[in-house]
């Protein structure tokens, strides 16, 4: 099943479960975020990515350049383990991990979650790749993906029991746009999927096609 089909199935469940006014607020704020065109100023295909180092779920420092020495790197930015769309996407990427490795590619996922929450996300989704903690969104900002969650959605998520200080160590309500990149061994982006609409995610099969095109 495609990632889109999985997300569509979740959307049906969400619409059946949540009140109409809540769904309307989510749609309105999502449309307003899309209208900001944040992605227009983010890193795109052809851009050179600066080296970065982040701590993984085990507290180990992972450096982009070290990964690139072994092959291309897939970087997936996600909002957090509380986000159902992110969890669906991470599981879908994990399913394709063996195929990615046939192209010598490595996969990392990045969120601003604290290391303990990053570990929880990895364990909950049974992920077989490194999940990195970008506390304060320094790397997300480097990629141009950073935005501040709408105050109405902040209040809504708080009602849902999502404690941002618990997940992120602060109440800045700053998050990265969900985005997926393929970076070649020269540090250049060869594939980019980013969208202000958090319900849209990169299809793993498209990521695989991008990796394969690099080998041809």
Short mmCIF file of C-alpha atoms in Angstrom, two decimals:
data_model
loop_
_atom_site.label_atom_id
_atom_site.label_comp_id
_atom_site.label_asym_id
_atom_site.label_seq_id
_atom_site.Cartn_x
_atom_site.Cartn_y
_atom_site.Cartn_z
CA UNK A 1 0.00 0.00 0.00
CA UNK A 2 1.34 3.44 -0.92
CA UNK A 3 2.05 5.99 1.80
CA UNK A 4 -0.68 8.21 0.35
CA UNK A 5 -3.20 5.37 0.65
CA UNK A 6 -2.23 4.86 4.29
CA UNK A 7 -2.62 8.57 4.99
CA UNK A 8 -5.96 8.67 3.17
CA UNK A 9 -7.17 5.80 5.37
CA UNK A 10 -6.08 7.68 8.48
CA UNK A 11 -7.87 10.82 7.28
CA UNK A 12 -11.12 8.89 7.03
CA UNK A 13 -10.72 7.78 10.64
CA UNK A 14 -9.84 11.30 11.76
CA UNK A 15 -12.87 12.83 10.08
CA UNK A 16 -15.14 10.25 11.71
CA UNK A 17 -13.68 10.85 15.16
CA UNK A 18 -13.16 14.62 15.47
CA UNK A 19 -15.90 17.27 15.73
CA UNK A 20 -16.64 19.36 12.64
CA UNK A 21 -15.43 22.60 14.25
CA UNK A 22 -12.06 21.03 15.12
CA UNK A 23 -11.63 19.70 11.59
CA UNK A 24 -12.56 23.12 10.20
CA UNK A 25 -9.95 24.83 12.39
CA UNK A 26 -7.28 22.35 11.28
CA UNK A 27 -8.14 22.95 7.64
CA UNK A 28 -8.19 26.75 8.04
CA UNK A 29 -4.84 26.97 9.81
CA UNK A 30 -3.30 24.51 7.36
CA UNK A 31 -4.45 26.65 4.43
CA UNK A 32 -3.03 29.76 6.11
CA UNK A 33 0.33 28.05 6.60
CA UNK A 34 0.37 26.94 2.95
CA UNK A 35 -0.25 30.58 1.96
CA UNK A 36 2.98 31.62 3.71
CA UNK A 37 5.06 29.80 1.04
CA UNK A 38 7.75 28.89 3.57
CA UNK A 39 9.09 26.19 1.28
CA UNK A 40 10.03 28.79 -1.33
CA UNK A 41 12.94 29.86 0.88
CA UNK A 42 13.96 26.36 1.95
CA UNK A 43 16.79 24.30 0.45
CA UNK A 44 15.87 22.79 -2.90
CA UNK A 45 17.40 20.44 -5.49
CA UNK A 46 20.89 21.58 -6.42
CA UNK A 47 21.66 23.24 -3.10
CA UNK A 48 24.79 22.30 -1.17
CA UNK A 49 24.10 21.14 2.39
CA UNK A 50 26.41 22.30 5.15
CA UNK A 51 27.74 19.62 7.45
CA UNK A 52 25.87 19.10 10.70
CA UNK A 53 26.13 16.88 13.75
CA UNK A 54 23.22 15.72 15.90
CA UNK A 55 22.71 13.23 18.72
CA UNK A 56 20.80 10.05 17.89
CA UNK A 57 18.37 8.04 20.02
CA UNK A 58 21.30 6.37 21.83
CA UNK A 59 23.05 9.64 22.65
CA UNK A 60 25.67 9.09 19.94
CA UNK A 61 26.83 11.98 17.78
CA UNK A 62 26.01 11.48 14.08
CA UNK A 63 27.73 13.70 11.51
CA UNK A 64 26.39 14.19 8.00
CA UNK A 65 29.84 14.12 6.38
CA UNK A 66 30.62 10.77 8.01
CA UNK A 67 27.44 9.33 6.53
CA UNK A 68 28.16 10.79 3.11
CA UNK A 69 31.52 9.05 3.07
CA UNK A 70 29.56 5.78 2.82
CA UNK A 71 26.93 6.79 0.26
CA UNK A 72 23.96 9.08 -0.36
CA UNK A 73 21.87 10.11 2.64
CA UNK A 74 18.08 10.33 2.91
CA UNK A 75 17.04 12.96 5.46
CA UNK A 76 13.46 12.99 6.71
CA UNK A 77 12.34 15.92 8.88
CA UNK A 78 9.29 15.14 11.00
CA UNK A 79 7.33 17.06 13.64
CA UNK A 80 7.32 14.59 16.52
CA UNK A 81 6.20 11.23 17.81
CA UNK A 82 2.81 12.70 18.80
CA UNK A 83 2.01 13.36 15.12
CA UNK A 84 0.12 10.44 13.51
CA UNK A 85 1.14 11.51 9.99
CA UNK A 86 4.80 11.44 11.04
CA UNK A 87 4.47 7.96 12.54
CA UNK A 88 2.80 6.63 9.39
CA UNK A 89 5.58 8.13 7.28
CA UNK A 90 8.41 6.82 9.48
CA UNK A 91 7.00 3.29 9.35
CA UNK A 92 6.67 3.52 5.56
CA UNK A 93 10.30 4.64 5.25
CA UNK A 94 11.39 1.80 7.52
CA UNK A 95 9.56 -0.68 5.27
CA UNK A 96 11.67 0.52 2.33
CA UNK A 97 14.96 0.58 4.25
CA UNK A 98 16.35 -2.61 2.71
CA UNK A 99 15.65 -1.26 -0.78
CA UNK A 100 17.34 2.04 0.04
CA UNK A 101 20.41 0.11 1.16
CA UNK A 102 20.71 -1.56 -2.26
CA UNK A 103 21.76 1.91 -3.45
CA UNK A 104 24.21 2.26 -0.52
CA UNK A 105 21.89 4.90 0.91
CA UNK A 106 21.50 5.64 4.60
CA UNK A 107 18.34 7.01 6.18
CA UNK A 108 18.09 9.41 9.09
CA UNK A 109 15.03 11.10 10.57
CA UNK A 110 15.26 14.46 12.35
CA UNK A 111 12.91 16.23 14.73
CA UNK A 112 13.32 18.84 17.49
CA UNK A 113 12.30 16.30 20.13
CA UNK A 114 14.47 15.78 23.17
CA UNK A 115 16.66 12.63 23.01
CA UNK A 116 14.40 10.63 25.35
CA UNK A 117 11.38 11.36 23.16
CA UNK A 118 13.40 10.51 20.06
CA UNK A 119 14.18 7.12 21.59
CA UNK A 120 10.47 6.63 22.34
CA UNK A 121 9.59 7.39 18.72
CA UNK A 122 12.13 4.88 17.46
CA UNK A 123 10.96 2.16 19.84
CA UNK A 124 7.24 2.77 19.30
CA UNK A 125 7.59 2.54 15.52
CA UNK A 126 10.24 -0.22 15.61
CA UNK A 127 12.56 1.79 13.38
CA UNK A 128 15.82 0.32 12.13
CA UNK A 129 17.51 3.63 11.30
CA UNK A 130 18.96 6.54 13.26
CA UNK A 131 16.48 9.04 14.66
CA UNK A 132 18.21 12.32 15.51
CA UNK A 133 17.38 15.04 18.01
CA UNK A 134 17.57 18.58 16.61
CA UNK A 135 16.90 20.45 19.85
CA UNK A 136 16.08 24.13 19.16
CA UNK A 137 15.68 23.31 15.45
CA UNK A 138 19.17 24.41 14.44
CA UNK A 139 19.39 22.03 11.46
CA UNK A 140 15.77 22.63 10.46
CA UNK A 141 16.56 26.34 10.39
CA UNK A 142 19.67 25.62 8.32
CA UNK A 143 17.39 23.93 5.76
CA UNK A 144 14.89 26.82 5.90
CA UNK A 145 12.06 24.65 7.20
CA UNK A 146 11.24 26.36 10.48
CA UNK A 147 7.85 27.87 11.33
CA UNK A 148 5.83 28.69 14.46
CA UNK A 149 2.65 26.74 15.08
CA UNK A 150 -0.51 28.84 14.90
CA UNK A 151 -1.73 29.91 18.36
CA UNK A 152 -5.15 28.36 17.75
CA UNK A 153 -3.52 25.02 16.97
CA UNK A 154 -1.23 25.40 19.98
CA UNK A 155 -4.34 25.64 22.16
CA UNK A 156 -6.01 22.73 20.36
CA UNK A 157 -3.01 20.44 20.73
CA UNK A 158 -2.80 21.37 24.40
CA UNK A 159 -6.45 20.29 24.75
CA UNK A 160 -5.47 17.01 23.09
CA UNK A 161 -2.88 16.51 25.84
CA UNK A 162 0.16 17.18 23.68
CA UNK A 163 2.69 18.79 26.04
CA UNK A 164 5.23 20.61 23.88
CA UNK A 165 7.57 21.34 26.78
CA UNK A 166 7.65 17.62 27.54
CA UNK A 167 8.51 16.74 23.93
CA UNK A 168 10.83 19.63 23.07
CA UNK A 169 12.08 21.16 26.30
CA UNK A 170 10.50 24.54 25.57
CA UNK A 171 7.23 26.19 24.62
CA UNK A 172 8.41 28.00 21.49
CA UNK A 173 5.99 25.94 19.37
CA UNK A 174 8.54 26.04 16.55
CA UNK A 175 8.50 23.03 14.22
CA UNK A 176 10.04 22.00 10.91
CA UNK A 177 7.92 21.56 7.83
CA UNK A 178 7.82 17.81 7.16
CA UNK A 179 10.39 17.36 4.40
CA UNK A 180 12.44 14.63 2.75
CA UNK A 181 15.77 15.10 0.98
CA UNK A 182 18.25 12.90 -0.82
CA UNK A 183 21.81 14.24 -0.52
CA UNK A 184 24.53 12.81 -2.76
CA UNK A 185 28.11 12.16 -1.68
CA UNK A 186 29.15 15.62 -2.79
CA UNK A 187 26.67 17.06 -0.31
CA UNK A 188 24.29 18.26 -3.02
CA UNK A 189 20.51 17.77 -2.82
CA UNK A 190 19.28 15.57 -5.66
CA UNK A 191 15.69 15.05 -4.43
CA UNK A 192 13.49 17.29 -2.30
CA UNK A 193 9.92 16.90 -1.11
CA UNK A 194 8.58 19.61 1.15
CA UNK A 195 5.16 21.06 1.58
CA UNK A 196 3.47 23.35 4.08
CA UNK A 197 0.58 20.86 4.13
CA UNK A 198 1.65 18.48 6.90
CA UNK A 199 -0.68 15.75 5.60
CA UNK A 200 1.39 15.35 2.42
CA UNK A 201 4.55 13.24 2.60
CA UNK A 202 7.17 11.88 0.20
CA UNK A 203 6.40 8.48 -1.30
CA UNK A 204 9.21 6.01 -0.53
CA UNK A 205 8.98 4.70 -4.09
CA UNK A 206 9.81 8.21 -5.37
CA UNK A 207 12.79 8.41 -3.03
CA UNK A 208 13.95 5.05 -4.37
CA UNK A 209 13.58 6.28 -7.95
CA UNK A 210 15.72 9.31 -7.13
CA UNK A 211 18.44 7.08 -5.68
CA UNK A 212 18.38 4.81 -8.71
CA UNK A 213 18.60 7.75 -11.14
CA UNK A 214 21.82 8.80 -9.44
CA UNK A 215 23.39 5.46 -10.33
CA UNK A 216 22.52 5.76 -14.03
#
